[in-house]
CSV table of C-alpha atoms and ligand atoms in Angstrom, one decimal:
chain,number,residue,atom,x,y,z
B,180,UNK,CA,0.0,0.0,0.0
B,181,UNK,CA,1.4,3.3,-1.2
B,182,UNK,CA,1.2,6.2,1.4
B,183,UNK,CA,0.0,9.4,-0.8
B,184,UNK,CA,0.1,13.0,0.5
B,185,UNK,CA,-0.8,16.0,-0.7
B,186,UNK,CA,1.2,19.0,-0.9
B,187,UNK,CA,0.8,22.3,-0.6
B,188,UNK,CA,3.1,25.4,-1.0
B,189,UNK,CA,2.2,29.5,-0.5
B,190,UNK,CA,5.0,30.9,0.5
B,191,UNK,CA,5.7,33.4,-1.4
B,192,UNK,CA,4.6,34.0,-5.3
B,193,UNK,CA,4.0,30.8,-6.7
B,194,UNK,CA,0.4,28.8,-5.5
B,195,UNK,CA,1.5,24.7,-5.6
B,196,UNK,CA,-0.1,21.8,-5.2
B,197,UNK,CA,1.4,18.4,-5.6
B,198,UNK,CA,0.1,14.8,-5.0
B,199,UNK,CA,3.2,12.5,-4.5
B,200,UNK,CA,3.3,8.5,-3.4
B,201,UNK,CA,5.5,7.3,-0.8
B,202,UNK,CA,7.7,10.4,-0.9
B,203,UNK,CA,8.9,9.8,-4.9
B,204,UNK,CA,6.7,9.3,-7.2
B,205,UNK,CA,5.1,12.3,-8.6
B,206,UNK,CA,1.5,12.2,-9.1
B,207,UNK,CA,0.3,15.8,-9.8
B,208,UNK,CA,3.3,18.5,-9.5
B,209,UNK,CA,1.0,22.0,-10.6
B,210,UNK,CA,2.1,25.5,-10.0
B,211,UNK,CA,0.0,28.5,-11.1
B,212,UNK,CA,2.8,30.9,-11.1
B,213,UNK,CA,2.0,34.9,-10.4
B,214,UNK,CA,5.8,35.9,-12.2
B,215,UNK,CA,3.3,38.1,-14.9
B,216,UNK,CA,1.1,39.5,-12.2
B,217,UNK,CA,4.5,40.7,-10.0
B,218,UNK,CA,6.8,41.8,-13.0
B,219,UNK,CA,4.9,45.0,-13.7
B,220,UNK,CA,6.4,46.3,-10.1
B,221,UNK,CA,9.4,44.3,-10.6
B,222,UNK,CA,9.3,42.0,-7.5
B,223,UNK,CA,6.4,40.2,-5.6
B,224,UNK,CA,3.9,42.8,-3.7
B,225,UNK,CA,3.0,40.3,-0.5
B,226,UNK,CA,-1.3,41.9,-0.4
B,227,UNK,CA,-1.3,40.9,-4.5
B,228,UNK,CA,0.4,37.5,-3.8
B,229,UNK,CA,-1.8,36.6,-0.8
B,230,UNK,CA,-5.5,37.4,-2.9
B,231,UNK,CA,-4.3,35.9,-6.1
B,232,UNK,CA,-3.1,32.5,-4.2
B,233,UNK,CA,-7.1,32.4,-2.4
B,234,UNK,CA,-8.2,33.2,-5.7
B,235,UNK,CA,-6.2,30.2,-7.3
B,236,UNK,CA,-5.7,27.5,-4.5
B,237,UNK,CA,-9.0,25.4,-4.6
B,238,UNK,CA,-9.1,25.3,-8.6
B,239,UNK,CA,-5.5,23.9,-7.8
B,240,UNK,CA,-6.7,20.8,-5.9
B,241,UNK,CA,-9.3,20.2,-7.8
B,242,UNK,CA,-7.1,19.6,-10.9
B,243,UNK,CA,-4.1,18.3,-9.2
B,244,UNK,CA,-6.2,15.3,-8.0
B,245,UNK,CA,-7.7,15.3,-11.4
B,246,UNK,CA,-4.7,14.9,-12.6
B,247,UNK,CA,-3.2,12.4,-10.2
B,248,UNK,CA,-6.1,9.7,-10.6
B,249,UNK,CA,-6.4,9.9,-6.6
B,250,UNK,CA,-9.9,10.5,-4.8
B,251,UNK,CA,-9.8,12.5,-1.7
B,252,UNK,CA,-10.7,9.4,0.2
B,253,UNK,CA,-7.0,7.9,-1.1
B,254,UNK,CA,-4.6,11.1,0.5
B,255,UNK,CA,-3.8,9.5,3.8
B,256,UNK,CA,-2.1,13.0,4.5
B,257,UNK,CA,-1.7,16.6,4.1
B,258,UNK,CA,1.7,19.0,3.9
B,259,UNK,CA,2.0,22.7,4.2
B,260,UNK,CA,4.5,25.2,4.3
B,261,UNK,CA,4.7,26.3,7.5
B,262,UNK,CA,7.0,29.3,6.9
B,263,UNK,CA,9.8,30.9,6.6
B,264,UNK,CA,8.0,32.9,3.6
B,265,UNK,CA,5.3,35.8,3.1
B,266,UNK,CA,2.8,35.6,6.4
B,267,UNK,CA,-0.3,35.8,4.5
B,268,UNK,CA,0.7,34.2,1.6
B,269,UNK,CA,1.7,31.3,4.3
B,270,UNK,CA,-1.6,31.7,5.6
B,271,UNK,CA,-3.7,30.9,2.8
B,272,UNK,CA,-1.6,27.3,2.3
B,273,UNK,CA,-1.9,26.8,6.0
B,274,UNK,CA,-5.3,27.3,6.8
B,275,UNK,CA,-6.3,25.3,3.2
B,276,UNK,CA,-4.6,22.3,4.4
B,277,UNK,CA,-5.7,22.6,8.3
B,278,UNK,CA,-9.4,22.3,6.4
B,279,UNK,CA,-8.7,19.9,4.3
B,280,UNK,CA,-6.5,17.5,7.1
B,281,UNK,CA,-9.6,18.2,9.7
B,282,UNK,CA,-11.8,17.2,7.2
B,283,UNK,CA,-10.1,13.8,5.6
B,284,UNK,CA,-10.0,13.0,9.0
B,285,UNK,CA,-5.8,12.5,8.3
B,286,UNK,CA,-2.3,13.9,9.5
B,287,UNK,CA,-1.6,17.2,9.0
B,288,UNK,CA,2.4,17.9,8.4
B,289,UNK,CA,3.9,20.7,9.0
B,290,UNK,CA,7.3,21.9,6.7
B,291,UNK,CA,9.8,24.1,6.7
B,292,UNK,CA,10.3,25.6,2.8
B,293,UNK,CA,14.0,25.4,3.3
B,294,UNK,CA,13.7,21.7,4.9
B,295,UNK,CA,11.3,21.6,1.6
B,296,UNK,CA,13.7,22.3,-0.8
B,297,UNK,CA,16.5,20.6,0.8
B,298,UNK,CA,13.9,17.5,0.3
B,299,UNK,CA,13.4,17.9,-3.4
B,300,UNK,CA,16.8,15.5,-3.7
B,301,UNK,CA,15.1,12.9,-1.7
B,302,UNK,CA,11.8,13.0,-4.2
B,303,UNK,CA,14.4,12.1,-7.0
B,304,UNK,CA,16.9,10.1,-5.0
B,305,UNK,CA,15.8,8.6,-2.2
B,306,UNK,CA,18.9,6.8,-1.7
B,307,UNK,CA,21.1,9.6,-1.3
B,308,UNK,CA,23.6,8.9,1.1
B,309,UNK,CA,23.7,10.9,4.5
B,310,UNK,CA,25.7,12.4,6.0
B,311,UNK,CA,24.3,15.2,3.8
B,312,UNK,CA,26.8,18.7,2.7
B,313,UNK,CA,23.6,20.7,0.8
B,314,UNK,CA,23.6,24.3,-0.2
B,315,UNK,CA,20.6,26.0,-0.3
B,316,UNK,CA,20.8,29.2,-2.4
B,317,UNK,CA,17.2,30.9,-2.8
B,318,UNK,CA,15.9,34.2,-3.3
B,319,UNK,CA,15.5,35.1,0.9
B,320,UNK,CA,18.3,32.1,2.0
B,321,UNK,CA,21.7,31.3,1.1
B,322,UNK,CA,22.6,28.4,3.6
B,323,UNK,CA,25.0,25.9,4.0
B,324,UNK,CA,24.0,22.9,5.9
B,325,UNK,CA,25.5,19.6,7.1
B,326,UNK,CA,23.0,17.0,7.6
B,327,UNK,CA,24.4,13.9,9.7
B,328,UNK,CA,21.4,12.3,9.4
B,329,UNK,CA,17.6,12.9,7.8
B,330,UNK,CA,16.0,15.5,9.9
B,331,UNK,CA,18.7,16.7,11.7
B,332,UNK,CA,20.3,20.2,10.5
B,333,UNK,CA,23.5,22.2,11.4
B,334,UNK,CA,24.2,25.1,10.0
B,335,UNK,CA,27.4,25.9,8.9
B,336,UNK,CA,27.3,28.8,7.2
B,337,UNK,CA,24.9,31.8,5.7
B,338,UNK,CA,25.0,35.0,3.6
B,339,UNK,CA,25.3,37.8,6.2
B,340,UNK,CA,24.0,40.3,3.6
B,341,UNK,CA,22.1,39.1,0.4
B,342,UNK,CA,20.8,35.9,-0.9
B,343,UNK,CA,22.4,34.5,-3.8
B,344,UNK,CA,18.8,35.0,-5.9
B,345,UNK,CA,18.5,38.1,-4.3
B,346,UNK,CA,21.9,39.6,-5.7
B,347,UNK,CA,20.7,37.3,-9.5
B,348,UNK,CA,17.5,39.7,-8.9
B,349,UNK,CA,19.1,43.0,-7.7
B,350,UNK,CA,21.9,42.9,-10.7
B,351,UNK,CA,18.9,42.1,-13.5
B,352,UNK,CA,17.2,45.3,-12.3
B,353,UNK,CA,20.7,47.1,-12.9
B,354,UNK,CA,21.0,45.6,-15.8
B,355,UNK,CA,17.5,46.4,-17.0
B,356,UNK,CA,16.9,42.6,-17.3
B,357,UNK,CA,13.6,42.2,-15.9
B,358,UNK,CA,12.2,39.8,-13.0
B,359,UNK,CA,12.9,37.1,-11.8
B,360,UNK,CA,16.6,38.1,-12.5
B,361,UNK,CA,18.3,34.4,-12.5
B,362,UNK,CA,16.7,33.3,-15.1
B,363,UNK,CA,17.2,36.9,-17.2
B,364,UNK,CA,20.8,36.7,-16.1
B,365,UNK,CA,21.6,33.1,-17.3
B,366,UNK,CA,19.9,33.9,-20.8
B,367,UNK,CA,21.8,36.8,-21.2
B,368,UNK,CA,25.2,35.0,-20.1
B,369,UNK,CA,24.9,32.1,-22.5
B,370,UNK,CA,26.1,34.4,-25.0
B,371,UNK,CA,28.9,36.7,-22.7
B,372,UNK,CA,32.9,35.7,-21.8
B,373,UNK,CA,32.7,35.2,-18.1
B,374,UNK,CA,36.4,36.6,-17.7
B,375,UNK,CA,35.6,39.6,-19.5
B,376,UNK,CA,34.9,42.0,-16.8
B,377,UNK,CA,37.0,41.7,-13.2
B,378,UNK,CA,34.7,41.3,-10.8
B,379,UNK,CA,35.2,41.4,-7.0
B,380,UNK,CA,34.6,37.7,-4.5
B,381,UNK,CA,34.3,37.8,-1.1
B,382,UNK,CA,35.6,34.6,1.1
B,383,UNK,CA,35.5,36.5,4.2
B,384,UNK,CA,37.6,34.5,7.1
B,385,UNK,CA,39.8,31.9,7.3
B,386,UNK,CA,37.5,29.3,8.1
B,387,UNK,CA,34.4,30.8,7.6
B,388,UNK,CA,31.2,29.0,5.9
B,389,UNK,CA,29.2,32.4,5.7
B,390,UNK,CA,28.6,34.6,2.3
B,391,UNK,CA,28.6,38.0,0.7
B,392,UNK,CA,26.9,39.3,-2.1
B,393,UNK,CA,26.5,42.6,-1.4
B,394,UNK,CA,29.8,44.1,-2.6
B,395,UNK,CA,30.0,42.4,-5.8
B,396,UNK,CA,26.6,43.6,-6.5
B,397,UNK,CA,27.6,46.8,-5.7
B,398,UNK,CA,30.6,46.7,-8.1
B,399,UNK,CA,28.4,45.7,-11.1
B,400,UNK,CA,26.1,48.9,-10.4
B,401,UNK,CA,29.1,51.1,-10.1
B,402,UNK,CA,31.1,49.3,-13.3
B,403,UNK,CA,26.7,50.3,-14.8
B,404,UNK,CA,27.2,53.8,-13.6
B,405,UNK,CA,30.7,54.6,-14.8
B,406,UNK,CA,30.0,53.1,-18.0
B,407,UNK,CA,26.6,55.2,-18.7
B,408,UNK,CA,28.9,58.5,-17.2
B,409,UNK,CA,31.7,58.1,-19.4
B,410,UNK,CA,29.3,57.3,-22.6
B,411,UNK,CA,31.1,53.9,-23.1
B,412,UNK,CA,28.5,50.9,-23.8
B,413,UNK,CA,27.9,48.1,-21.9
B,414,UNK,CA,28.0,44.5,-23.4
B,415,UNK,CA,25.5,43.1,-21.5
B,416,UNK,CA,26.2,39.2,-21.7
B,417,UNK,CA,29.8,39.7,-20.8
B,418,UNK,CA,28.8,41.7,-17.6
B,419,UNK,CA,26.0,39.2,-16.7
B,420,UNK,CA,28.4,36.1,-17.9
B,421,UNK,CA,31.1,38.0,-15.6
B,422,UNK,CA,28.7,38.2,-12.6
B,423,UNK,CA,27.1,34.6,-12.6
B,424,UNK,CA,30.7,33.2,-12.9
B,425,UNK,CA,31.4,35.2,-9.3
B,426,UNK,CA,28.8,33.8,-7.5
B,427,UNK,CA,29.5,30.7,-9.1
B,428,UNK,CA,32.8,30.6,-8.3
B,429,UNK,CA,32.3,32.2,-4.3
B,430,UNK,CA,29.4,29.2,-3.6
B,431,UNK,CA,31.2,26.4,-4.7
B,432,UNK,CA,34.2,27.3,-3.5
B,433,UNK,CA,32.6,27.6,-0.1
B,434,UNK,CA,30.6,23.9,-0.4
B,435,UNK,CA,34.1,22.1,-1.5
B,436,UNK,CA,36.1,23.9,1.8
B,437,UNK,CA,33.3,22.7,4.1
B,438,UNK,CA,33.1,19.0,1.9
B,439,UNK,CA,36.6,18.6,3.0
B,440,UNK,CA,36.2,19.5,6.8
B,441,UNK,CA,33.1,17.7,7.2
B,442,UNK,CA,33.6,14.9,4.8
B,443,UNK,CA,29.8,14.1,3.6
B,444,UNK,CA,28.8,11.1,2.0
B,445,UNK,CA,27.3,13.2,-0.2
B,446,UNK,CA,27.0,17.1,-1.8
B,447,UNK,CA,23.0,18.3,-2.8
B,448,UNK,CA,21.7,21.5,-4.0
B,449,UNK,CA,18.6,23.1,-3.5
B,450,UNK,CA,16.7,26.2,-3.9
B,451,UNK,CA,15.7,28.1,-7.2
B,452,UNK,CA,19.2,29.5,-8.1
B,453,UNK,CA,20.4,25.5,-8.1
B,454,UNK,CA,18.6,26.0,-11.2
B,455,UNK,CA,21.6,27.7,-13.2
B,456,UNK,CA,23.1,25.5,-15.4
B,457,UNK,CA,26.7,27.3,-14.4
B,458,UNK,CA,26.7,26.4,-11.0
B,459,UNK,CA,25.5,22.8,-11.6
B,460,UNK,CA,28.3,22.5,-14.3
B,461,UNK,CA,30.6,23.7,-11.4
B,462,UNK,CA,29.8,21.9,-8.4
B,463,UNK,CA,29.7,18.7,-10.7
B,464,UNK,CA,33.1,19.3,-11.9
B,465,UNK,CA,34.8,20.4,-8.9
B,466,UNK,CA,33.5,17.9,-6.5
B,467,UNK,CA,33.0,15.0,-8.3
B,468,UNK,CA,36.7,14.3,-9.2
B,469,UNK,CA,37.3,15.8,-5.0
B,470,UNK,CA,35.4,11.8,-4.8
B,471,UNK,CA,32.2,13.6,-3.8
B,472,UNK,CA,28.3,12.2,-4.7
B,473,UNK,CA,26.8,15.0,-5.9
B,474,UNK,CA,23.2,15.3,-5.9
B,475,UNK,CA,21.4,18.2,-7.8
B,476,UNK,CA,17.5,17.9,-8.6
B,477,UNK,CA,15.8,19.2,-12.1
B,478,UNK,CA,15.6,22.6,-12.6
B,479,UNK,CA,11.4,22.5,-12.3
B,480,UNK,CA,12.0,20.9,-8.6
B,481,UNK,CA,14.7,23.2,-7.8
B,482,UNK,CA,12.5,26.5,-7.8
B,483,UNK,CA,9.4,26.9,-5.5
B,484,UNK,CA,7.2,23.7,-6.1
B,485,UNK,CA,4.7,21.2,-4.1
B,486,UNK,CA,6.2,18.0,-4.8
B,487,UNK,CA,9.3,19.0,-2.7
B,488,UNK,CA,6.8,20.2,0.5
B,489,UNK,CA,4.9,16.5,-0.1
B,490,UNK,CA,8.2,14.7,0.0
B,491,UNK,CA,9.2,16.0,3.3
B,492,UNK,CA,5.6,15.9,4.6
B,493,UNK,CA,6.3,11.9,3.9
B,494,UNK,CA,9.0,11.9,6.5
B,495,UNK,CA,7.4,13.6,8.9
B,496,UNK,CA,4.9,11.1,8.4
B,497,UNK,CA,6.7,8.0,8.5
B,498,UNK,CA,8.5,9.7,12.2
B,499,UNK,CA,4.5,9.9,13.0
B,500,UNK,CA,5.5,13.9,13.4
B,501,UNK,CA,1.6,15.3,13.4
B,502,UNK,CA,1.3,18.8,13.4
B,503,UNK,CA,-2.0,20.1,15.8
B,504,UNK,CA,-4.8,21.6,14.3
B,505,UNK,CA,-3.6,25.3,16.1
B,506,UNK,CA,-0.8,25.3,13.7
B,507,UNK,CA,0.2,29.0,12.7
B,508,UNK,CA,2.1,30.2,9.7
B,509,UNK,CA,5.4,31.7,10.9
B,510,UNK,CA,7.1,34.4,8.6
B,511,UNK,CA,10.9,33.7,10.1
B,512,UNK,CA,10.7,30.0,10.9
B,513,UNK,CA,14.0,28.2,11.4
B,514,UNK,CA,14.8,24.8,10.1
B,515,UNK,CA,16.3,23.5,13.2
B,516,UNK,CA,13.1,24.7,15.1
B,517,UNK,CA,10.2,21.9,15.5
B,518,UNK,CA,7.6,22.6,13.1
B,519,UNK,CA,5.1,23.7,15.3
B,520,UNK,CA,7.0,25.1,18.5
Z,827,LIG,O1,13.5,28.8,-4.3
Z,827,LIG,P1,12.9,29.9,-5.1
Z,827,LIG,O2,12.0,29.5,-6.2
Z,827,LIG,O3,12.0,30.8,-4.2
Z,827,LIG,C1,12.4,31.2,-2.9
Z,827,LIG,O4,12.2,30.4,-1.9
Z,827,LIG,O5,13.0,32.3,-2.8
Z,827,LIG,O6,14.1,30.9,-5.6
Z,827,LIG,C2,13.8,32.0,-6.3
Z,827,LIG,C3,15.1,32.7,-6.7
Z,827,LIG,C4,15.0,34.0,-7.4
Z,827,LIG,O7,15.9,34.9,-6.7
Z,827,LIG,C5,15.4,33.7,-8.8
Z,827,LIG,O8,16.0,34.8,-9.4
Z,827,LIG,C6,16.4,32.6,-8.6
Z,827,LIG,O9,15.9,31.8,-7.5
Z,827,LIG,N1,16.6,31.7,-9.8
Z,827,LIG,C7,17.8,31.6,-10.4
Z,827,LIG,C8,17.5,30.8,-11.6
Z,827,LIG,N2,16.2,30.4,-11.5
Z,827,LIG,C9,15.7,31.0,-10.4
Z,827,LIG,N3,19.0,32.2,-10.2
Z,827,LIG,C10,20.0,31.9,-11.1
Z,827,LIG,N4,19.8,31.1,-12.2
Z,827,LIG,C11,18.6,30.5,-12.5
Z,827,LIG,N5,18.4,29.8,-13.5
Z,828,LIG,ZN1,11.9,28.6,-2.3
C-alpha cells in the first residue's frame, strides 16, 4: 500500500499543489505561477500574492487530484509550508490544508520551505547517502547545511547580507533585465565571456562558511554607472556572464572547503538558483573528481514547487510527526526549530 500526500506550497509568489506516493513518485506536480502579475512592479507585492493565491488554490486541488487519478478518500495526508516565507501568503496554504487535514479525517504535516527544498533531492533520490553537505541558495536564504542524518540540520554557514537570488535579482534590475533576475541573467550569459569583466569575491575569514553578495553587487552597479557616465556601452552578456561566474565561483568554492572538513557522504543543491546551469556545471566538476556524490534535482524541482513540500511531509509522516490543528504560519521559521513550536 502506497502512502499518498498531498502537498501544498504559498510561501511566497507561486500557488502549488502536488500529489506525491510514498515520498517519490510524482502524481500531480502543478504550479499557477504569479511571475506576470508581479513583473509590472518588478518584485512580488505580499497583499497581491496573498489574494491571487485564495483566488487560485481550490481550482488547484481540484485539478491536481484530477490529474493524479487519486480521490480525496485515497490522501492518507496533508503538507504545508509552515514558513519561513510571506505571512499571508503562508496563511492561505496553512489554513487550506488545516481544512482539508480536519476534514479527511488524516495527519496534518507541518514543513519548513527550506527543509522543503532541501527534500526535493530525496523526491528524486531517495537513496542519497547521509551524511548530507547541501547548499541551499534561494531568493531570501543562502545556507550551508551539514546534515548527519535525515532530519537533523546544522548550519554551517549563511549570507550575512544578500541571498544569492537576491543579488541574481538585484543585478537584472541594474541591468534592466527584468524579474525574476536568475533566469534573465543566465539567458543573457549564455552568449557573454565570463572573464571579461574583473569582478570582485568575497571569502570572508579563514575558516568561515558564511557569504557576501553585497559588494559584488555593488561593483556591477558602479562598473553600470561609470559606463553610462563616461558614454562607453555596456556589453550586456559579458557583464552578466562576468557576474554569474562570481557567484559561481564564491558558492562552490565555499561547499568544496566545508566537503573537506566535514567529509559528507554526499554534496546536494537546493533552492531556485540550483537552477543555473553554471553552478550545476561547477559543483559537478569540482567535486565529483574531489570523490564527492553529488546530488542536484531538475531545474522544475529546484525552484518553488509542491512535490518537494509532499516529500518532506512523507518523512514527517513515516516519524508519525503530526502537526496540531492550532498550527500557525510563521514568517521567520527556522529549520532546526520543530515545526510547530
Ligand atoms: O527557491 P525559489 O524558487 O523561491 C524562494 O524560496 O526564494 O528561488 C527564487 C530565486 C529567485 O531569486 C530567482 O532569481 C532565482 O531563484 N533563480 C535563479 C535561476 N532560477 C531562479 N537564479 C539563477 N539562475 C537561475 N536559472
Ligand atoms: Zn523557495
Amino acid at each position: 500500500m502506497s502512502v499518498i500526500i498531498l502537498g501544498i506550497e504559498t510561501s511566497c509568489d507561486e500557488t502549488a499543489v502536488a500529489v506525491v506516493a510514498d515520498g517519490n513518485r510524482i502524481l500531480a506536480n502543478l504550479i499557477a505561477s504569479q511571475i506576470e502579475l508581479h513583473a509590472q512592479f518588478g518584485g512580488v507585492v505580499p497583499e497581491v500574492a496573498s489574494r491571487r493565491h485564495l483566488e487560485t488554490i481550490n481550482l488547484l486541488l481540484d485539478r491536481a487530484l484530477e490529474e493524479a487519478g487519486v480521490s480525496w478518500s485515497q490522501i492518507d495526508g496533508v503538507a504545508v509550508t509552515q514558513g519561513p516565507g510571506l505571512l499571508g501568503s503562508l496563511l492561505v496554504g496553512v489554513m487550506t490544508a488545516k481544512a482539508l487535514a480536519f476534514a479527511l479525517g488524516v495527519p496534518l504535516l507541518a514543513v519548513n520551505h527550506l527543509e522543503a527544498h532541501i527534500y526535493a533531492n530525496l523526491l528524486v533520490a531517495p537513496d542519497l547517502p547521509f551524511p548530507l553537505l547541501c547548499l541551499v541558495v534561494s531568493g531570501g536564504h543562502t545556507d550551508l547545511f551539514f546534515l548527519p542524518r535525515r532530519g537533523e540540520y546544522r548550519l554551517l554557514g549563511r549570507t550575512r547580507d544578500d541571498a544569492a537570488g537576491e543579488a541574481f535579482d538585484k543585478v537584472a534590475r541594474a541591468m534592466g533585465l527584468g524579474y525574476p533576475g536568475g533566469p534573465a541573467i543566465e539567458r543573457a550569459a549564455a552568449g557573454g565571456n565570463p572573464a571579461a569583466v574583473p569582478l570582485p569575491r568575497a571569502y570572508l575569514e579563514e575558516g568561515s562558511y558564511d557569504f557576501s553578495f553585497s559588494g559584488l553587487k555593488t561593483a556591477v552597479v558602479n562598473y553600470l554607472a561609470r559606463a553610462e557616465r563616461e558614454g562607453t556601452g555596456v556589453a550586456l552578456p559579458d557583464l552578466a556572464a562576468s557576474f554569474q561566474q562570481a557567484v559561481v565561483e564564491m558558492l562552490v568554492e565555499k561547499v568544496l572547503r566545508a566537503a573537506e572538513a566535514v567529509r559528507p557522504a554526499s554534496i546536494a543543491l537546493a533552492g531556485g538558483v540550483a537552477a543555473n546551469r553554471a553552478l550545476r556545471r561547477e559543483l559537478l566538476s569540482r567535486a565529483e573528481p574531489a570523490g564527492f556524490r553529488v546530488n542536484v534535482p531538475p531545474p522544475a524541482l529546484c525552484t518553488d514547487n509542491a512535490a518537494m513540500v509532499a516529500c518532506a511531509g512523507y518523512y514527517r509522516y513515516l516519524r508519525g510527526e503530526t502537526a496540531p490543528m492550532t498550527l500557525n504560519a510563521v514568517a521567520n521559521l527556522e529549520v532546526e526549530q520543530a515545526a510547530w513550536s
